[in-house]
Tab-separated table of C-alpha atoms and ligand atoms in Angstrom:
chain	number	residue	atom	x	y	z
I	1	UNK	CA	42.267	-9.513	170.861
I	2	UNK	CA	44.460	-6.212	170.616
I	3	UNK	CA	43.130	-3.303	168.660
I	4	UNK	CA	46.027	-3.733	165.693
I	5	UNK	CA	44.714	-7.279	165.839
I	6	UNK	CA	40.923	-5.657	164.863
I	7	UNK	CA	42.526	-3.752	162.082
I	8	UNK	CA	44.401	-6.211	160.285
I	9	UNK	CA	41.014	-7.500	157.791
I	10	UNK	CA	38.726	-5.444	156.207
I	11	UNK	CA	35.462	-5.905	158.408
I	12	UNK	CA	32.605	-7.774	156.296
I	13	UNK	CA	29.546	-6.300	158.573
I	14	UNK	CA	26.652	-4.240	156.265
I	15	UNK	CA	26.424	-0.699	157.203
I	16	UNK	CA	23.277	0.353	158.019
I	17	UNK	CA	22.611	2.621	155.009
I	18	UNK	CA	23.360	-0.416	152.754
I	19	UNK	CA	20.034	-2.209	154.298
I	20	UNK	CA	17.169	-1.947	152.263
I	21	UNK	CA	14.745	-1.455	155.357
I	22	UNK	CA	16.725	1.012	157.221
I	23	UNK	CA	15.115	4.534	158.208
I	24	UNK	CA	14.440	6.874	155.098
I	25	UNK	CA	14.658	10.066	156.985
I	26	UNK	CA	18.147	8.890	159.023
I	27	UNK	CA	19.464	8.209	155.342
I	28	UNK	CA	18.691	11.695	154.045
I	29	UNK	CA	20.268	12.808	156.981
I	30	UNK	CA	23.635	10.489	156.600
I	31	UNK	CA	23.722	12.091	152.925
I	32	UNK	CA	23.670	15.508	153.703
I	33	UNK	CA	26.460	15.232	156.754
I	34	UNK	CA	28.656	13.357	153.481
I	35	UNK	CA	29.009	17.012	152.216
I	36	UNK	CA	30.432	18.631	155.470
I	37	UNK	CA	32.688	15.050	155.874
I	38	UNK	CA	33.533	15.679	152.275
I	39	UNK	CA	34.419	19.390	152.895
I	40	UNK	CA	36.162	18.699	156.164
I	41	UNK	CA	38.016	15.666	155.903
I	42	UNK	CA	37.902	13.926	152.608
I	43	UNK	CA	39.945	16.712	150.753
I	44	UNK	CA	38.657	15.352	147.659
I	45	UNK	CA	38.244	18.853	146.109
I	46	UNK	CA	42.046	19.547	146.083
I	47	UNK	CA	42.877	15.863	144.628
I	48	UNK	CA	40.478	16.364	141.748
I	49	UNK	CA	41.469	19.460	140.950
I	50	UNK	CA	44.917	18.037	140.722
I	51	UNK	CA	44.058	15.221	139.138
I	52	UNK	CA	40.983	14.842	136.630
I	53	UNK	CA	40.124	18.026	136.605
I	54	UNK	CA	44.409	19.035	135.774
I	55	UNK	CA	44.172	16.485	132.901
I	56	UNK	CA	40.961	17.921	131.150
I	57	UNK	CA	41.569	20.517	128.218
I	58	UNK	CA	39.266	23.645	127.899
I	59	UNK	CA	37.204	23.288	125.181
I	60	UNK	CA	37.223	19.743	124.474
I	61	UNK	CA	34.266	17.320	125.806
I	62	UNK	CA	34.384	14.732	128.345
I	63	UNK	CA	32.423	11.967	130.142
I	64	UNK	CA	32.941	11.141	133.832
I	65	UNK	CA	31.077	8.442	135.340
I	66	UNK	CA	30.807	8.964	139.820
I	67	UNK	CA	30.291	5.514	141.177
I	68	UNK	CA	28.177	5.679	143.604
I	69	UNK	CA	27.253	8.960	143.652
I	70	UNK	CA	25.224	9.565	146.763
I	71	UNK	CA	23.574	13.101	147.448
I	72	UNK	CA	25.728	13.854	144.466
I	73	UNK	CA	27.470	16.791	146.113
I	74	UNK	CA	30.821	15.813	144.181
I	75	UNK	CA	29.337	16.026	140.947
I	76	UNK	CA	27.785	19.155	140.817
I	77	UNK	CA	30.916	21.065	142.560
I	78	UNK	CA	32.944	19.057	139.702
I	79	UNK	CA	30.477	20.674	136.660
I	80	UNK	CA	31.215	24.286	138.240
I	81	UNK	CA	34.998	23.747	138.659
I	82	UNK	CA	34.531	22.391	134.661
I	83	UNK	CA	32.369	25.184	133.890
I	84	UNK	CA	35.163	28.008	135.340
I	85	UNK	CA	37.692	25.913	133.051
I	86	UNK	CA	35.591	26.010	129.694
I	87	UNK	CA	35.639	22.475	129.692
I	88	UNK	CA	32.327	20.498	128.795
I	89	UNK	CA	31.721	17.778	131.071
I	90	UNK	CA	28.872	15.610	131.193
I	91	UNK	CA	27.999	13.335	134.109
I	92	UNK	CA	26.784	10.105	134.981
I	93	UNK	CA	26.230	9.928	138.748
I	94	UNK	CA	25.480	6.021	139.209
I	95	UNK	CA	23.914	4.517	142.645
I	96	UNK	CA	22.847	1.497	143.105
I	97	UNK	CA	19.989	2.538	146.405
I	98	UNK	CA	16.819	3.679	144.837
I	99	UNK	CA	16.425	5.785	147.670
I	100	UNK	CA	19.425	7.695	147.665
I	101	UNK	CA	18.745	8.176	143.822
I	102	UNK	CA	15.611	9.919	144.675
I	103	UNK	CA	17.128	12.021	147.173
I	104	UNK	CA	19.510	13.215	144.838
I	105	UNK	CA	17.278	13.456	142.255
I	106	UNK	CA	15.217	15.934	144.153
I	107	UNK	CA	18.237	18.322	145.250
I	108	UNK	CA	19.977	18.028	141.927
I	109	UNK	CA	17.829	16.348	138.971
I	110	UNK	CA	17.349	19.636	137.439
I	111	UNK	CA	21.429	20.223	136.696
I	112	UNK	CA	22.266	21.051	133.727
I	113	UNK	CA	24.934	17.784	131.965
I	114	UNK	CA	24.239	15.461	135.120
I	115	UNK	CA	22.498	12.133	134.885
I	116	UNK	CA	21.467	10.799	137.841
I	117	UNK	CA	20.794	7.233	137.231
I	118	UNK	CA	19.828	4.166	139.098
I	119	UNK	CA	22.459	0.875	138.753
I	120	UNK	CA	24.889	-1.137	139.810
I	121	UNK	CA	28.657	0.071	139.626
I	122	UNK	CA	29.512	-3.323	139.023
I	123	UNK	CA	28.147	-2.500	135.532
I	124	UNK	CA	30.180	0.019	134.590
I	125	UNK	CA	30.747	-0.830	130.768
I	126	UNK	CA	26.375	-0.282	130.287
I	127	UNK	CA	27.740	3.328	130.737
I	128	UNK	CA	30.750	3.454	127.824
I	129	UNK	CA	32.402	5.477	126.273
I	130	UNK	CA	33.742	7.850	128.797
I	131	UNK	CA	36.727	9.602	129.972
I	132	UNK	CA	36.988	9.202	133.116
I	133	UNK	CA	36.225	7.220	136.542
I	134	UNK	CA	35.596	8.277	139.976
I	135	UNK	CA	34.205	7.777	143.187
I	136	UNK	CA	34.942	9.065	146.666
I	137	UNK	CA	34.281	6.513	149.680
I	138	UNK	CA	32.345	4.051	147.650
I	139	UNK	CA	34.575	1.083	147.310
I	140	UNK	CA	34.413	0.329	150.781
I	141	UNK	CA	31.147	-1.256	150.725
I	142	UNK	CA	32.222	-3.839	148.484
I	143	UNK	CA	33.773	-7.092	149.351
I	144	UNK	CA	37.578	-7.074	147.968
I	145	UNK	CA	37.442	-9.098	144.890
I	146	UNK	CA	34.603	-6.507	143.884
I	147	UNK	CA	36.656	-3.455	144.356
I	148	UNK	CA	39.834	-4.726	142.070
I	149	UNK	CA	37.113	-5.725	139.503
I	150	UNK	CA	35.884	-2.243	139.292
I	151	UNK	CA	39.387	-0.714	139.477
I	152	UNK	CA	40.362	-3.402	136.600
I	153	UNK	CA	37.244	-2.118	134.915
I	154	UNK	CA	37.787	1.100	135.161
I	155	UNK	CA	41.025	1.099	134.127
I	156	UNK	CA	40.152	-0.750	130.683
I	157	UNK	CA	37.490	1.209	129.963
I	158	UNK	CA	37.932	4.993	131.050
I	159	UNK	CA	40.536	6.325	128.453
I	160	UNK	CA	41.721	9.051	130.364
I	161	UNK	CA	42.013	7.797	133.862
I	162	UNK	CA	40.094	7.561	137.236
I	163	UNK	CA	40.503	8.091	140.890
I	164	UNK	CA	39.006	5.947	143.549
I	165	UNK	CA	39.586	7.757	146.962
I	166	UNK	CA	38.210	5.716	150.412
I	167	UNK	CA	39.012	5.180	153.452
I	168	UNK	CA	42.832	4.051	155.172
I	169	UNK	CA	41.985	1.146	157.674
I	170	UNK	CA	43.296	2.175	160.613
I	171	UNK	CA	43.211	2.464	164.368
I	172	UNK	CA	44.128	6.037	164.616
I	173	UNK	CA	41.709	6.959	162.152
I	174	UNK	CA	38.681	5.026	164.173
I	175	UNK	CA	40.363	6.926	167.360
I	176	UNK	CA	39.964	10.482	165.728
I	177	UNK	CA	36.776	9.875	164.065
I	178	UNK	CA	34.937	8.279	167.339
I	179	UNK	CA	36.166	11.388	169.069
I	180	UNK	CA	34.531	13.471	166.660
I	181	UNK	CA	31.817	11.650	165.655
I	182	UNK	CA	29.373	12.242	168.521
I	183	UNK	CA	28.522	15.591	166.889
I	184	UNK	CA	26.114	13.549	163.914
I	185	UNK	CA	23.002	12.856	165.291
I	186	UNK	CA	20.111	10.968	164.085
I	187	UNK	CA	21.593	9.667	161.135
I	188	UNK	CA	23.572	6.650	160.452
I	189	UNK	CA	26.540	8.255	160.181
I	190	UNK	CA	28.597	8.576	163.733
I	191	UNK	CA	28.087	3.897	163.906
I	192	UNK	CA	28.386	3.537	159.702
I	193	UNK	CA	31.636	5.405	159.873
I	194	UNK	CA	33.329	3.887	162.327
I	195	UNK	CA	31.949	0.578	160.571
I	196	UNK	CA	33.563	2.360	157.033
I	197	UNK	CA	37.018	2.615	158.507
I	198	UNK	CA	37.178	-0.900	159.358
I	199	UNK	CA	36.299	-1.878	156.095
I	200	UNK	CA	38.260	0.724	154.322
I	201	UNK	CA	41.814	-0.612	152.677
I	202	UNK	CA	45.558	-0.843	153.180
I	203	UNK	CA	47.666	-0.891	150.213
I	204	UNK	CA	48.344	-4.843	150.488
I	205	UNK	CA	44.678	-5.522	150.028
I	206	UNK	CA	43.913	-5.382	146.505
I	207	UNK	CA	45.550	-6.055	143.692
I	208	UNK	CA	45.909	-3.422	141.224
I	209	UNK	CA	47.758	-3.191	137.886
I	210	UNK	CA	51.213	-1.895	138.366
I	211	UNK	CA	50.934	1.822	136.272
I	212	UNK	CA	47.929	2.294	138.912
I	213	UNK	CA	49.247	4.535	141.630
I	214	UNK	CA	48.023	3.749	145.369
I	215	UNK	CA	49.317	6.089	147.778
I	216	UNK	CA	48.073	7.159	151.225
I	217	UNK	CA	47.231	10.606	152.446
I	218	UNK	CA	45.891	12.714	155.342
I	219	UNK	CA	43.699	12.519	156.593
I	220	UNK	CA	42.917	8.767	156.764
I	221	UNK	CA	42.686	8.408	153.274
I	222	UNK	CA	43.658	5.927	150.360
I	223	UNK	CA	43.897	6.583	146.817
I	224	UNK	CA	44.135	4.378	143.283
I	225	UNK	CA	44.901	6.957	140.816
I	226	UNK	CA	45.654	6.717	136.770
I	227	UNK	CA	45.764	8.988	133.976
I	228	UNK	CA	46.798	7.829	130.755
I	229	UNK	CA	48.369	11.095	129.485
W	301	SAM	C1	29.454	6.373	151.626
W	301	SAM	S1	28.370	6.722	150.281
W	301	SAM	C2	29.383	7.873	149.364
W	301	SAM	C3	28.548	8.845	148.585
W	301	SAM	C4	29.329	9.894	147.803
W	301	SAM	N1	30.265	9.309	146.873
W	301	SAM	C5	30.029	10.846	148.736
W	301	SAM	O1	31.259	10.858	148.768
W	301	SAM	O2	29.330	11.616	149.419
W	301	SAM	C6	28.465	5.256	149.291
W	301	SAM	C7	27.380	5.172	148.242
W	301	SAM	O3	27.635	4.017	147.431
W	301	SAM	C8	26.382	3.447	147.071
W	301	SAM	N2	26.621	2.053	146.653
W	301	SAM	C9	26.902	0.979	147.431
W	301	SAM	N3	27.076	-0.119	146.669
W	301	SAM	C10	26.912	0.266	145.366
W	301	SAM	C11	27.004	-0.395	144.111
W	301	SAM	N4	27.300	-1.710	144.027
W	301	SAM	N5	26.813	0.327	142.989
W	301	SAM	C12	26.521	1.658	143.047
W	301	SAM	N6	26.412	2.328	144.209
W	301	SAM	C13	26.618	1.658	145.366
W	301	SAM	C14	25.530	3.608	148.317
W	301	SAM	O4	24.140	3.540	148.014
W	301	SAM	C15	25.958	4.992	148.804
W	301	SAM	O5	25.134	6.012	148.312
């Protein structure tokens, strides 16, 4: 089989930080090199800040709810960006590994208008009313019906808007990322995200309701973005 061959499904294998039994200490490890991918490659800073973070008004109050969440790195740069703005966010940081909820818990649990909470994003209305949606290289893990449901979801119940950024399923992507990879050692994080681009999206994959906006951008990434204002 050729390599575009490879890339034309989403893959269906688990990652290894999905498994229940995987190594603790690798995980912790995978979670902290997510905030230097974040910072590096994701540019997920600059699209919130012209995004959700554009949209909200100083002084008024939102919710945001950050499927999952992770080491919650996102959320607490996202409070300090509110913060500058004199807006009042709160936070719901949702993931669904018990683990990586304790791990977060322990770096962050002590921040001021973040929750970090334990559950499935799949239930997303047990966390209404809020503003806004978002999660950053999260809807990869789930199989493809799952990820419109939560965009559909999201969409009917966040009354501002959301952004789901992930991964673009790609060859080129897998070719830059294998060549920089080597550099994350004992973690799961070098084999998971080579794994994560071949499960990540093209636009054809999911269906998405026609005002949502699904655009590609560098590097490697995809994007489902609405904002009702
Ligand atoms: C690749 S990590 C991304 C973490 C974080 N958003 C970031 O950008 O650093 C994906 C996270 O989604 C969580 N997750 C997977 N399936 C989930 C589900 N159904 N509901 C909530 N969280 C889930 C995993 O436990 C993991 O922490």
């Amino acid at each position: 089989m050729n390599v575009f061959q490879t890339f034309k499904h989403r893959a269906e294998e688990e990652e290894q930080m999905d498994r229940p039994d995987s190594d603790a200490a690798r995980l912790c490890r995978t979670l902290d090199q997510f905030h230097q991918i974040n910072v590096l490659f994701s540019r997920v800073r600059g699209l919130l800040k012209r995004t959700l973070l554009q949209d909200m008004r100083p002084g008024e109050a939102y919710h945001l709810l950050d499927l999952g969440a992770g080491a919650c790195d996102i959320p607490v740069w996202l409070l300090q960006q509110a913060e500058k703005k004199g807006v009042q966010l709160r936070i719901t940081a949702l993931d669904a590994d018990p683990r990586v909820v304790e791990y977060a818990q322990q770096r962050y649990g002590q921040t001021e208008r973040l929750s970090i909470v334990l559950g499935d994003a799949l239930d997303l209305n047990a966390y209404s009313p809020f503003e806004y949606v978002f999660a950053n290289h999260f809807l990869h893990h789930l199989p493809s019906e799952q990820a419109e449901n939560v965009i559909t979801l999201a969409g009917r119940l966040a009354s501002r808007g959301f952004v789901f950024s992930d991964l673009r399923r790609s060859p080129w992507s897998y070719l830059g990322f294998s060549m920089f990879a080597h550099v994350y050692r004992n973690s799961f994080s070098r084999k998971d995200g080579l794994l994560s681009i071949r499960k990540g999206f093209r636009k054809e994959d999911l269906r998405v309701e026609p005002q949502v906006k699904v655009r590609y951008s560098l590097p490697g990434r995809i994007q489902w973005i609405h904002l009702t204002s």
